[in-house]
Amino acid sequence: MTSMTDLVSEGLKYPFNDMKKLLTFGVLFTLLSVISFGIGVKSVDFIRAVENTPGRFTSIVHSGFPSNDIYIILLLTLISFIITLLIMGYQYNVIKFSIAKNNDLPEFGVLNLLKNGIKYFIVSFIYNIIPTIVLIAGMELLSINNGDYLVSIIAFILFIICNFLLIMALANMVDADKFTKAFDLREIES
């Protein structure tokens, strides 16, 4: 039986098996962070322009906010989403390699990463629908009742439960290499 120290040590050594792949993955995360920062800055400018415009969203055209900036926000969001799919696809492949007890890092095949990233994203989205709906309902109740935090706490607990299930569902889907296995609750629970 392996000790916890051995498992942690092995987990820390794993990414350094191939420095080129580690740096490529690091560049993707850095690029995603820079793009997210750009989206945030442009979005704050957009919100300020809308807030200062009478009639709010009905008169965005007259808000003084350059329309090119809206296109920049949309383009950056699209690029960010594609990079996120690549990262999710790589995580999918890491799970596959771990199940196969392969100590190497997966390759960066863009089409394969996008395909696996889409599967990963859809499963994650589906598993988080209910907690998200409860959270949105909780936020609406907070704005009405000022202080009813119970629904938000319930949403937080649901997010934790659903994400534990999500981890098992992803492993089950990757192991069987079949999308529908992510929703086979009998296999996930056993």
PDB file of C-alpha atoms in Angstrom:
ATOM      1  CA  MET A   1       0.000   0.000   0.000  1.00  0.00           C
ATOM      2  CA  THR A   2       1.330   3.420  -0.919  1.00  0.00           C
ATOM      3  CA  SER A   3       1.570   6.182   1.588  1.00  0.00           C
ATOM      4  CA  MET A   4       0.030   9.618   1.201  1.00  0.00           C
ATOM      5  CA  THR A   5       3.514  11.127   0.955  1.00  0.00           C
ATOM      6  CA  ASP A   6       4.334   8.908  -2.017  1.00  0.00           C
ATOM      7  CA  LEU A   7       1.097   9.859  -3.767  1.00  0.00           C
ATOM      8  CA  VAL A   8       1.692  13.585  -3.250  1.00  0.00           C
ATOM      9  CA  SER A   9       5.325  13.266  -4.336  1.00  0.00           C
ATOM     10  CA  GLU A  10       4.324  11.364  -7.471  1.00  0.00           C
ATOM     11  CA  GLY A  11       1.607  13.926  -8.226  1.00  0.00           C
ATOM     12  CA  LEU A  12       4.107  16.770  -7.971  1.00  0.00           C
ATOM     13  CA  LYS A  13       6.628  15.017 -10.242  1.00  0.00           C
ATOM     14  CA  TYR A  14       4.066  14.111 -12.945  1.00  0.00           C
ATOM     15  CA  PRO A  15       3.794  17.506 -14.702  1.00  0.00           C
ATOM     16  CA  PHE A  16       7.584  17.756 -14.963  1.00  0.00           C
ATOM     17  CA  ASN A  17       7.874  14.557 -17.051  1.00  0.00           C
ATOM     18  CA  ASP A  18       7.887  16.676 -20.207  1.00  0.00           C
ATOM     19  CA  MET A  19       8.851  20.327 -19.794  1.00  0.00           C
ATOM     20  CA  LYS A  20       7.809  21.256 -23.354  1.00  0.00           C
ATOM     21  CA  LYS A  21       4.216  20.112 -22.747  1.00  0.00           C
ATOM     22  CA  LEU A  22       4.189  21.752 -19.317  1.00  0.00           C
ATOM     23  CA  LEU A  23       5.313  25.068 -20.814  1.00  0.00           C
ATOM     24  CA  THR A  24       2.739  24.780 -23.618  1.00  0.00           C
ATOM     25  CA  PHE A  25       0.014  24.228 -21.032  1.00  0.00           C
ATOM     26  CA  GLY A  26       1.372  27.147 -18.993  1.00  0.00           C
ATOM     27  CA  VAL A  27       1.274  29.410 -22.067  1.00  0.00           C
ATOM     28  CA  LEU A  28      -2.382  28.435 -22.635  1.00  0.00           C
ATOM     29  CA  PHE A  29      -3.251  29.358 -19.031  1.00  0.00           C
ATOM     30  CA  THR A  30      -1.312  32.621 -19.267  1.00  0.00           C
ATOM     31  CA  LEU A  31      -3.030  33.512 -22.537  1.00  0.00           C
ATOM     32  CA  LEU A  32      -6.410  32.692 -21.007  1.00  0.00           C
ATOM     33  CA  SER A  33      -5.624  34.929 -18.013  1.00  0.00           C
ATOM     34  CA  VAL A  34      -4.560  37.862 -20.196  1.00  0.00           C
ATOM     35  CA  ILE A  35      -7.660  37.511 -22.402  1.00  0.00           C
ATOM     36  CA  SER A  36      -9.917  37.264 -19.340  1.00  0.00           C
ATOM     37  CA  PHE A  37      -8.346  40.448 -17.984  1.00  0.00           C
ATOM     38  CA  GLY A  38      -9.003  42.181 -21.309  1.00  0.00           C
ATOM     39  CA  ILE A  39     -12.618  41.018 -21.277  1.00  0.00           C
ATOM     40  CA  GLY A  40     -13.000  42.309 -17.724  1.00  0.00           C
ATOM     41  CA  VAL A  41     -11.584  45.739 -18.542  1.00  0.00           C
ATOM     42  CA  LYS A  42     -13.727  46.153 -21.666  1.00  0.00           C
ATOM     43  CA  SER A  43     -16.821  44.862 -19.829  1.00  0.00           C
ATOM     44  CA  VAL A  44     -16.375  47.396 -17.016  1.00  0.00           C
ATOM     45  CA  ASP A  45     -16.137  50.179 -19.605  1.00  0.00           C
ATOM     46  CA  PHE A  46     -19.281  48.844 -21.285  1.00  0.00           C
ATOM     47  CA  ILE A  47     -21.218  48.658 -18.001  1.00  0.00           C
ATOM     48  CA  ARG A  48     -20.161  52.203 -17.075  1.00  0.00           C
ATOM     49  CA  ALA A  49     -21.321  53.490 -20.462  1.00  0.00           C
ATOM     50  CA  VAL A  50     -24.678  51.735 -20.118  1.00  0.00           C
ATOM     51  CA  GLU A  51     -25.163  52.934 -16.525  1.00  0.00           C
ATOM     52  CA  ASN A  52     -24.548  56.531 -17.561  1.00  0.00           C
ATOM     53  CA  THR A  53     -27.037  56.316 -20.421  1.00  0.00           C
ATOM     54  CA  PRO A  54     -30.681  57.177 -19.854  1.00  0.00           C
ATOM     55  CA  GLY A  55     -32.972  54.306 -20.777  1.00  0.00           C
ATOM     56  CA  ARG A  56     -30.249  51.729 -19.983  1.00  0.00           C
ATOM     57  CA  PHE A  57     -30.105  48.821 -22.421  1.00  0.00           C
ATOM     58  CA  THR A  58     -32.631  50.268 -24.829  1.00  0.00           C
ATOM     59  CA  SER A  59     -30.214  52.962 -25.893  1.00  0.00           C
ATOM     60  CA  ILE A  60     -26.845  51.218 -25.998  1.00  0.00           C
ATOM     61  CA  VAL A  61     -26.377  52.622 -29.486  1.00  0.00           C
ATOM     62  CA  HIS A  62     -26.440  56.139 -28.060  1.00  0.00           C
ATOM     63  CA  SER A  63     -24.359  55.331 -24.991  1.00  0.00           C
ATOM     64  CA  GLY A  64     -21.103  56.625 -26.357  1.00  0.00           C
ATOM     65  CA  PHE A  65     -19.545  53.175 -26.060  1.00  0.00           C
ATOM     66  CA  PRO A  66     -17.676  52.364 -29.279  1.00  0.00           C
ATOM     67  CA  SER A  67     -19.340  49.499 -31.143  1.00  0.00           C
ATOM     68  CA  ASN A  68     -15.886  48.124 -31.995  1.00  0.00           C
ATOM     69  CA  ASP A  69     -15.371  47.476 -28.290  1.00  0.00           C
ATOM     70  CA  ILE A  70     -18.432  45.220 -28.231  1.00  0.00           C
ATOM     71  CA  TYR A  71     -16.931  43.225 -31.092  1.00  0.00           C
ATOM     72  CA  ILE A  72     -13.614  43.055 -29.239  1.00  0.00           C
ATOM     73  CA  ILE A  73     -15.395  41.697 -26.143  1.00  0.00           C
ATOM     74  CA  LEU A  74     -17.182  39.074 -28.253  1.00  0.00           C
ATOM     75  CA  LEU A  75     -13.980  38.069 -30.063  1.00  0.00           C
ATOM     76  CA  LEU A  76     -11.997  37.811 -26.819  1.00  0.00           C
ATOM     77  CA  THR A  77     -14.813  35.760 -25.269  1.00  0.00           C
ATOM     78  CA  LEU A  78     -14.791  33.364 -28.236  1.00  0.00           C
ATOM     79  CA  ILE A  79     -11.005  32.970 -28.087  1.00  0.00           C
ATOM     80  CA  SER A  80     -11.203  32.460 -24.327  1.00  0.00           C
ATOM     81  CA  PHE A  81     -13.867  29.770 -24.776  1.00  0.00           C
ATOM     82  CA  ILE A  82     -11.755  27.926 -27.381  1.00  0.00           C
ATOM     83  CA  ILE A  83      -8.717  28.000 -25.090  1.00  0.00           C
ATOM     84  CA  THR A  84     -10.888  26.722 -22.227  1.00  0.00           C
ATOM     85  CA  LEU A  85     -12.067  23.843 -24.447  1.00  0.00           C
ATOM     86  CA  LEU A  86      -8.425  23.005 -25.256  1.00  0.00           C
ATOM     87  CA  ILE A  87      -7.565  22.963 -21.542  1.00  0.00           C
ATOM     88  CA  MET A  88     -10.604  20.804 -20.737  1.00  0.00           C
ATOM     89  CA  GLY A  89      -9.661  18.443 -23.571  1.00  0.00           C
ATOM     90  CA  TYR A  90      -6.163  18.137 -22.168  1.00  0.00           C
ATOM     91  CA  GLN A  91      -7.571  17.402 -18.719  1.00  0.00           C
ATOM     92  CA  TYR A  92      -9.751  14.718 -20.344  1.00  0.00           C
ATOM     93  CA  ASN A  93      -6.626  13.164 -21.861  1.00  0.00           C
ATOM     94  CA  VAL A  94      -4.759  13.333 -18.537  1.00  0.00           C
ATOM     95  CA  ILE A  95      -7.623  11.410 -16.908  1.00  0.00           C
ATOM     96  CA  LYS A  96      -7.448   8.854 -19.743  1.00  0.00           C
ATOM     97  CA  PHE A  97      -3.679   8.448 -19.297  1.00  0.00           C
ATOM     98  CA  SER A  98      -4.079   8.128 -15.521  1.00  0.00           C
ATOM     99  CA  ILE A  99      -6.698   5.390 -15.863  1.00  0.00           C
ATOM    100  CA  ALA A 100      -4.392   3.557 -18.285  1.00  0.00           C
ATOM    101  CA  LYS A 101      -1.549   3.995 -15.734  1.00  0.00           C
ATOM    102  CA  ASN A 102       0.515   5.795 -18.378  1.00  0.00           C
ATOM    103  CA  ASN A 103       3.108   8.059 -16.729  1.00  0.00           C
ATOM    104  CA  ASP A 104       3.643  10.221 -19.818  1.00  0.00           C
ATOM    105  CA  LEU A 105       1.859  13.467 -20.525  1.00  0.00           C
ATOM    106  CA  PRO A 106      -0.700  13.446 -23.374  1.00  0.00           C
ATOM    107  CA  GLU A 107       0.092  14.997 -26.752  1.00  0.00           C
ATOM    108  CA  PHE A 108      -1.355  18.315 -27.930  1.00  0.00           C
ATOM    109  CA  GLY A 109      -3.518  17.288 -30.897  1.00  0.00           C
ATOM    110  CA  VAL A 110      -5.747  20.346 -31.317  1.00  0.00           C
ATOM    111  CA  LEU A 111      -8.734  18.603 -32.941  1.00  0.00           C
ATOM    112  CA  ASN A 112      -8.663  15.779 -30.394  1.00  0.00           C
ATOM    113  CA  LEU A 113      -8.411  18.299 -27.551  1.00  0.00           C
ATOM    114  CA  LEU A 114     -11.351  20.301 -28.904  1.00  0.00           C
ATOM    115  CA  LYS A 115     -13.486  17.169 -29.324  1.00  0.00           C
ATOM    116  CA  ASN A 116     -12.711  15.944 -25.802  1.00  0.00           C
ATOM    117  CA  GLY A 117     -13.017  19.481 -24.414  1.00  0.00           C
ATOM    118  CA  ILE A 118     -16.525  19.799 -25.833  1.00  0.00           C
ATOM    119  CA  LYS A 119     -17.521  16.520 -24.161  1.00  0.00           C
ATOM    120  CA  TYR A 120     -15.977  17.672 -20.868  1.00  0.00           C
ATOM    121  CA  PHE A 121     -17.705  21.073 -21.108  1.00  0.00           C
ATOM    122  CA  ILE A 122     -21.150  19.616 -21.877  1.00  0.00           C
ATOM    123  CA  VAL A 123     -20.951  17.146 -18.985  1.00  0.00           C
ATOM    124  CA  SER A 124     -19.756  19.900 -16.612  1.00  0.00           C
ATOM    125  CA  PHE A 125     -22.520  22.206 -17.791  1.00  0.00           C
ATOM    126  CA  ILE A 126     -25.239  19.588 -17.318  1.00  0.00           C
ATOM    127  CA  TYR A 127     -24.031  18.613 -13.847  1.00  0.00           C
ATOM    128  CA  ASN A 128     -24.037  22.259 -12.742  1.00  0.00           C
ATOM    129  CA  ILE A 129     -27.440  23.318 -14.134  1.00  0.00           C
ATOM    130  CA  ILE A 130     -29.452  22.658 -10.952  1.00  0.00           C
ATOM    131  CA  PRO A 131     -27.039  24.372  -8.523  1.00  0.00           C
ATOM    132  CA  THR A 132     -26.819  27.350 -10.893  1.00  0.00           C
ATOM    133  CA  ILE A 133     -30.601  27.687 -11.071  1.00  0.00           C
ATOM    134  CA  VAL A 134     -30.836  27.476  -7.275  1.00  0.00           C
ATOM    135  CA  LEU A 135     -28.063  30.092  -6.944  1.00  0.00           C
ATOM    136  CA  ILE A 136     -29.809  32.484  -9.350  1.00  0.00           C
ATOM    137  CA  ALA A 137     -33.085  31.997  -7.475  1.00  0.00           C
ATOM    138  CA  GLY A 138     -31.221  32.648  -4.220  1.00  0.00           C
ATOM    139  CA  MET A 139     -29.763  35.880  -5.571  1.00  0.00           C
ATOM    140  CA  GLU A 140     -33.205  37.019  -6.647  1.00  0.00           C
ATOM    141  CA  LEU A 141     -34.555  36.229  -3.167  1.00  0.00           C
ATOM    142  CA  LEU A 142     -31.671  38.145  -1.608  1.00  0.00           C
ATOM    143  CA  SER A 143     -32.533  41.217  -3.642  1.00  0.00           C
ATOM    144  CA  ILE A 144     -36.166  40.917  -2.540  1.00  0.00           C
ATOM    145  CA  ASN A 145     -35.812  39.868   1.126  1.00  0.00           C
ATOM    146  CA  ASN A 146     -32.451  41.410   2.077  1.00  0.00           C
ATOM    147  CA  GLY A 147     -30.827  38.744   4.196  1.00  0.00           C
ATOM    148  CA  ASP A 148     -32.305  35.369   3.227  1.00  0.00           C
ATOM    149  CA  TYR A 149     -29.018  33.506   2.739  1.00  0.00           C
ATOM    150  CA  LEU A 150     -30.466  30.006   3.109  1.00  0.00           C
ATOM    151  CA  VAL A 151     -30.958  29.468  -0.628  1.00  0.00           C
ATOM    152  CA  SER A 152     -27.382  30.579  -1.344  1.00  0.00           C
ATOM    153  CA  ILE A 153     -26.055  28.129   1.250  1.00  0.00           C
ATOM    154  CA  ILE A 154     -28.158  25.354  -0.294  1.00  0.00           C
ATOM    155  CA  ALA A 155     -26.785  26.269  -3.747  1.00  0.00           C
ATOM    156  CA  PHE A 156     -23.233  26.124  -2.392  1.00  0.00           C
ATOM    157  CA  ILE A 157     -23.835  22.645  -0.940  1.00  0.00           C
ATOM    158  CA  LEU A 158     -25.431  21.530  -4.228  1.00  0.00           C
ATOM    159  CA  PHE A 159     -22.371  22.780  -6.151  1.00  0.00           C
ATOM    160  CA  ILE A 160     -20.105  20.696  -3.905  1.00  0.00           C
ATOM    161  CA  ILE A 161     -22.241  17.555  -4.271  1.00  0.00           C
ATOM    162  CA  CYS A 162     -22.651  17.972  -8.029  1.00  0.00           C
ATOM    163  CA  ASN A 163     -18.937  18.533  -8.548  1.00  0.00           C
ATOM    164  CA  PHE A 164     -18.062  15.381  -6.589  1.00  0.00           C
ATOM    165  CA  LEU A 165     -20.489  13.522  -8.855  1.00  0.00           C
ATOM    166  CA  LEU A 166     -18.968  15.305 -11.852  1.00  0.00           C
ATOM    167  CA  ILE A 167     -15.486  14.025 -11.019  1.00  0.00           C
ATOM    168  CA  MET A 168     -16.772  10.447 -10.895  1.00  0.00           C
ATOM    169  CA  ALA A 169     -18.882  10.961 -14.024  1.00  0.00           C
ATOM    170  CA  LEU A 170     -15.914  12.267 -16.004  1.00  0.00           C
ATOM    171  CA  ALA A 171     -13.770   9.325 -14.933  1.00  0.00           C
ATOM    172  CA  ASN A 172     -16.556   6.926 -15.904  1.00  0.00           C
ATOM    173  CA  MET A 173     -17.020   8.629 -19.295  1.00  0.00           C
ATOM    174  CA  VAL A 174     -13.290   8.648 -20.036  1.00  0.00           C
ATOM    175  CA  ASP A 175     -12.828   5.042 -18.931  1.00  0.00           C
ATOM    176  CA  ALA A 176     -15.647   3.766 -21.153  1.00  0.00           C
ATOM    177  CA  ASP A 177     -14.838   6.316 -23.894  1.00  0.00           C
ATOM    178  CA  LYS A 178     -18.571   6.846 -24.244  1.00  0.00           C
ATOM    179  CA  PHE A 179     -20.351  10.166 -23.617  1.00  0.00           C
ATOM    180  CA  THR A 180     -23.519   8.608 -22.175  1.00  0.00           C
ATOM    181  CA  LYS A 181     -21.533   6.862 -19.416  1.00  0.00           C
ATOM    182  CA  ALA A 182     -21.180  10.251 -17.710  1.00  0.00           C
ATOM    183  CA  PHE A 183     -24.872  10.049 -16.862  1.00  0.00           C
ATOM    184  CA  ASP A 184     -25.059   6.384 -15.884  1.00  0.00           C
ATOM    185  CA  LEU A 185     -25.655   6.995 -12.181  1.00  0.00           C
ATOM    186  CA  ARG A 186     -25.700   3.304 -11.274  1.00  0.00           C
ATOM    187  CA  GLU A 187     -22.138   2.846 -12.501  1.00  0.00           C
ATOM    188  CA  ILE A 188     -21.000   6.157 -11.015  1.00  0.00           C
ATOM    189  CA  GLU A 189     -22.288   5.322  -7.532  1.00  0.00           C
ATOM    190  CA  SER A 190     -20.811   1.808  -7.449  1.00  0.00           C
TER     191      SER A 190
END
